[in-house]
Amino acid sequence: MPDTHCLRPDGKQLHCYIAEPSGDVKGNIVVVQEWWGLNDHIRSLCDRFAASGYRALAPDLYHGQVATTRDEATHNYSKLNWDEAINQDLAGSVATLRSKGGKVAVTGFCMGGAVTILAAISLPIDAALPFYGIPPSADASQIKCPVQAHFAVHDDWCTPDKVDELENALQRAGVKYEMHRYDAHHAFMNATRSEVFDSKCSEL
């Protein structure tokens, strides 16, 4: 499955990774990176979606930078232009998949989970599936698509209280949603991090 490029609304090319199903395509999904960048873990998740019949595309929000240490990840995360990430990188990714036909969902992990919620507010997508990520400020009443959210009970970033606040906001806004909570730690889907990976929860 190759690396590729998609066209942003401003006309610039964006590096992405795309995984195509071997048979019929059930739908399309944009996969948004953790704060580490577009690394092998995110590529493997795209491949996993493709194996289940979904065309998966992961945009490179760090534009070539991949962190291997927490200091590097913190540095790259601090430099992220969130407006550009949503309205250029994500918008271009969604448009690229939409042009291929079928519905388009967005999912993301950690930082990507927060980006996913913002995409549900700003972009024309059919579903949002955030994993253990909540943006610092977001008006849930503006979410325009169904949400299926996945959070860990043992999480110092997306704490249970913050997840409760998000769920209450979704309820008040009348957003169609599912909220899944796992007896696991933050980043439980990341098989490259043995200290938090939970194989049972990651298969649910």
Short mmCIF file of C-alpha atoms in Angstrom, two decimals:
data_model
loop_
_atom_site.label_atom_id
_atom_site.label_comp_id
_atom_site.label_asym_id
_atom_site.label_seq_id
_atom_site.Cartn_x
_atom_site.Cartn_y
_atom_site.Cartn_z
CA MET A 1 0.00 0.00 0.00
CA PRO A 2 1.64 3.23 -1.17
CA ASP A 3 2.30 6.69 0.05
CA THR A 4 0.43 9.24 -2.05
CA HIS A 5 -0.58 12.89 -2.19
CA CYS A 6 -3.91 14.68 -2.05
CA LEU A 7 -4.80 18.22 -3.03
CA ARG A 8 -5.63 20.75 -0.32
CA PRO A 9 -8.21 23.50 -0.92
CA ASP A 10 -5.36 26.02 -1.26
CA GLY A 11 -3.88 23.99 -4.13
CA LYS A 12 -0.91 22.62 -2.19
CA GLN A 13 -0.01 18.93 -2.28
CA LEU A 14 -0.26 16.98 0.99
CA HIS A 15 1.66 13.78 1.69
CA CYS A 16 -0.63 10.94 2.78
CA TYR A 17 -0.67 7.18 3.21
CA ILE A 18 -3.52 5.26 1.59
CA ALA A 19 -4.60 1.65 2.06
CA GLU A 20 -7.01 0.15 -0.46
CA PRO A 21 -9.22 -2.89 0.18
CA SER A 22 -8.59 -5.93 -1.98
CA GLY A 23 -12.29 -6.29 -2.79
CA ASP A 24 -15.40 -4.15 -2.72
CA VAL A 25 -15.08 -0.85 -0.84
CA LYS A 26 -17.54 -0.50 2.05
CA GLY A 27 -16.68 3.15 2.64
CA ASN A 28 -13.88 5.63 3.17
CA ILE A 29 -12.15 6.76 6.33
CA VAL A 30 -9.59 9.44 7.12
CA VAL A 31 -7.21 8.24 9.86
CA VAL A 32 -5.65 11.06 11.89
CA GLN A 33 -2.28 10.53 13.55
CA GLU A 34 -1.31 10.66 17.20
CA TRP A 35 1.10 13.37 18.31
CA TRP A 36 3.99 11.15 17.14
CA GLY A 37 3.21 11.78 13.46
CA LEU A 38 2.41 9.61 10.45
CA ASN A 39 4.38 6.59 11.62
CA ASP A 40 4.20 2.82 11.12
CA HIS A 41 1.52 2.49 13.80
CA ILE A 42 -0.86 4.78 11.90
CA ARG A 43 -0.02 3.02 8.64
CA SER A 44 -0.84 -0.31 10.28
CA LEU A 45 -4.24 1.02 11.39
CA CYS A 46 -4.95 2.07 7.80
CA ASP A 47 -4.00 -1.42 6.65
CA ARG A 48 -6.32 -2.87 9.28
CA PHE A 49 -9.24 -0.77 8.00
CA ALA A 50 -8.43 -1.82 4.44
CA ALA A 51 -8.43 -5.48 5.46
CA SER A 52 -11.98 -4.91 6.74
CA GLY A 53 -13.08 -3.41 3.42
CA TYR A 54 -12.59 0.33 4.02
CA ARG A 55 -10.40 2.66 1.98
CA ALA A 56 -8.23 4.43 4.57
CA LEU A 57 -6.18 7.58 4.09
CA ALA A 58 -3.87 9.12 6.70
CA PRO A 59 -2.78 12.73 6.09
CA ASP A 60 0.67 13.83 7.25
CA LEU A 61 -0.22 16.71 9.56
CA TYR A 62 3.43 17.25 10.51
CA HIS A 63 4.49 17.47 6.85
CA GLY A 64 7.32 14.96 7.05
CA GLN A 65 8.22 15.11 10.74
CA VAL A 66 7.89 11.90 12.80
CA ALA A 67 8.73 11.93 16.50
CA THR A 68 10.44 9.07 18.30
CA THR A 69 10.74 10.70 21.73
CA ARG A 70 8.24 12.53 23.91
CA ASP A 71 10.30 15.73 23.63
CA GLU A 72 10.13 15.57 19.83
CA ALA A 73 6.41 14.84 19.94
CA THR A 74 5.79 17.74 22.31
CA HIS A 75 7.77 20.06 20.04
CA ASN A 76 5.90 19.02 16.88
CA TYR A 77 2.52 19.11 18.63
CA SER A 78 3.21 22.64 19.93
CA LYS A 79 3.90 23.84 16.38
CA LEU A 80 0.74 22.34 14.84
CA ASN A 81 -1.44 24.91 13.11
CA TRP A 82 -4.85 23.53 14.06
CA ASP A 83 -6.77 25.72 11.63
CA GLU A 84 -4.59 24.56 8.75
CA ALA A 85 -4.80 20.95 9.90
CA ILE A 86 -8.61 21.04 9.80
CA ASN A 87 -9.41 23.38 6.94
CA GLN A 88 -6.59 22.38 4.60
CA ASP A 89 -5.09 18.97 5.44
CA LEU A 90 -8.28 17.28 6.65
CA ALA A 91 -10.49 19.08 4.15
CA GLY A 92 -8.25 17.94 1.30
CA SER A 93 -8.20 14.38 2.60
CA VAL A 94 -11.99 14.26 2.91
CA ALA A 95 -12.43 15.71 -0.59
CA THR A 96 -9.99 13.18 -2.04
CA LEU A 97 -11.92 10.27 -0.59
CA ARG A 98 -15.29 11.80 -1.45
CA SER A 99 -14.21 12.01 -5.09
CA LYS A 100 -13.78 8.22 -5.11
CA GLY A 101 -17.44 7.70 -4.19
CA GLY A 102 -19.20 6.57 -1.03
CA LYS A 103 -19.43 7.89 2.49
CA VAL A 104 -16.46 9.42 4.33
CA ALA A 105 -15.80 9.12 8.05
CA VAL A 106 -12.94 10.51 10.13
CA THR A 107 -11.22 8.72 12.98
CA GLY A 108 -8.19 9.75 15.02
CA PHE A 109 -6.15 8.83 18.04
CA CYS A 110 -4.93 11.04 20.91
CA MET A 111 -4.22 14.36 19.16
CA GLY A 112 -6.01 12.89 16.18
CA GLY A 113 -9.07 12.24 18.31
CA ALA A 114 -9.25 15.94 19.10
CA VAL A 115 -8.81 16.75 15.40
CA THR A 116 -11.62 14.30 14.62
CA ILE A 117 -14.07 16.16 16.86
CA LEU A 118 -13.11 19.46 15.24
CA ALA A 119 -13.59 17.89 11.81
CA ALA A 120 -17.10 16.84 12.87
CA ILE A 121 -17.83 20.51 13.52
CA SER A 122 -16.18 22.03 10.45
CA LEU A 123 -16.21 19.51 7.60
CA PRO A 124 -18.88 17.67 5.56
CA ILE A 125 -18.29 14.15 6.86
CA ASP A 126 -20.67 11.27 7.48
CA ALA A 127 -19.37 10.07 10.86
CA ALA A 128 -16.68 10.85 13.45
CA LEU A 129 -14.89 8.22 15.54
CA PRO A 130 -12.53 9.90 18.02
CA PHE A 131 -10.24 7.75 20.19
CA TYR A 132 -9.06 9.25 23.51
CA GLY A 133 -8.84 12.81 22.24
CA ILE A 134 -10.85 15.93 23.10
CA PRO A 135 -10.00 19.43 21.81
CA PRO A 136 -9.37 22.09 24.48
CA SER A 137 -12.41 24.05 23.34
CA ALA A 138 -15.12 22.87 21.00
CA ASP A 139 -18.82 23.60 20.74
CA ALA A 140 -20.43 20.17 20.57
CA SER A 141 -23.71 21.76 19.51
CA GLN A 142 -22.06 22.46 16.14
CA ILE A 143 -21.25 18.82 15.40
CA LYS A 144 -22.93 17.90 12.13
CA CYS A 145 -22.62 14.10 12.02
CA PRO A 146 -23.04 11.00 14.22
CA VAL A 147 -20.21 10.36 16.68
CA GLN A 148 -18.87 7.07 17.99
CA ALA A 149 -16.35 7.92 20.73
CA HIS A 150 -13.82 5.65 22.42
CA PHE A 151 -12.09 6.55 25.69
CA ALA A 152 -9.96 4.87 28.35
CA VAL A 153 -11.02 4.95 31.99
CA HIS A 154 -7.39 5.37 33.11
CA ASP A 155 -6.39 8.51 31.24
CA ASP A 156 -4.75 11.62 32.68
CA TRP A 157 -5.35 13.65 29.49
CA CYS A 158 -8.92 12.75 28.55
CA THR A 159 -10.00 12.18 32.13
CA PRO A 160 -13.34 10.53 32.94
CA ASP A 161 -14.64 13.95 34.03
CA LYS A 162 -13.74 15.48 30.67
CA VAL A 163 -15.39 12.56 28.88
CA ASP A 164 -18.51 13.11 31.00
CA GLU A 165 -18.51 16.77 29.97
CA LEU A 166 -18.27 15.80 26.31
CA GLU A 167 -21.07 13.29 26.62
CA ASN A 168 -23.30 15.79 28.42
CA ALA A 169 -22.65 18.33 25.66
CA LEU A 170 -23.53 15.79 22.97
CA GLN A 171 -26.75 14.96 24.79
CA ARG A 172 -27.74 18.61 25.19
CA ALA A 173 -27.08 19.26 21.51
CA GLY A 174 -29.10 16.26 20.39
CA VAL A 175 -26.14 14.76 18.53
CA LYS A 176 -26.55 11.11 17.62
CA TYR A 177 -23.69 9.38 19.40
CA GLU A 178 -22.29 6.24 21.02
CA MET A 179 -19.85 6.51 23.94
CA HIS A 180 -17.56 3.54 24.62
CA ARG A 181 -15.37 3.47 27.71
CA TYR A 182 -12.64 0.88 28.21
CA ASP A 183 -10.91 -0.39 31.34
CA ALA A 184 -7.60 0.55 29.79
CA HIS A 185 -5.02 3.34 29.57
CA HIS A 186 -4.58 6.22 27.13
CA ALA A 187 -3.32 4.99 23.72
CA PHE A 188 -4.58 1.45 24.32
CA MET A 189 -4.80 0.95 20.53
CA ASN A 190 -1.06 1.53 20.01
CA ALA A 191 0.60 -1.87 19.68
CA THR A 192 4.06 -0.23 19.58
CA ARG A 193 3.68 0.95 23.20
CA SER A 194 3.68 -2.16 25.37
CA GLU A 195 3.17 -0.15 28.55
CA VAL A 196 -0.34 0.90 27.49
CA PHE A 197 -1.38 -1.39 24.64
CA ASP A 198 -4.42 -3.54 25.44
CA SER A 199 -4.93 -6.26 22.86
CA LYS A 200 -8.41 -7.15 24.08
CA CYS A 201 -9.72 -3.59 24.04
CA SER A 202 -8.07 -2.85 20.70
CA GLU A 203 -10.07 -5.63 19.06
CA LEU A 204 -13.50 -4.47 20.28
#
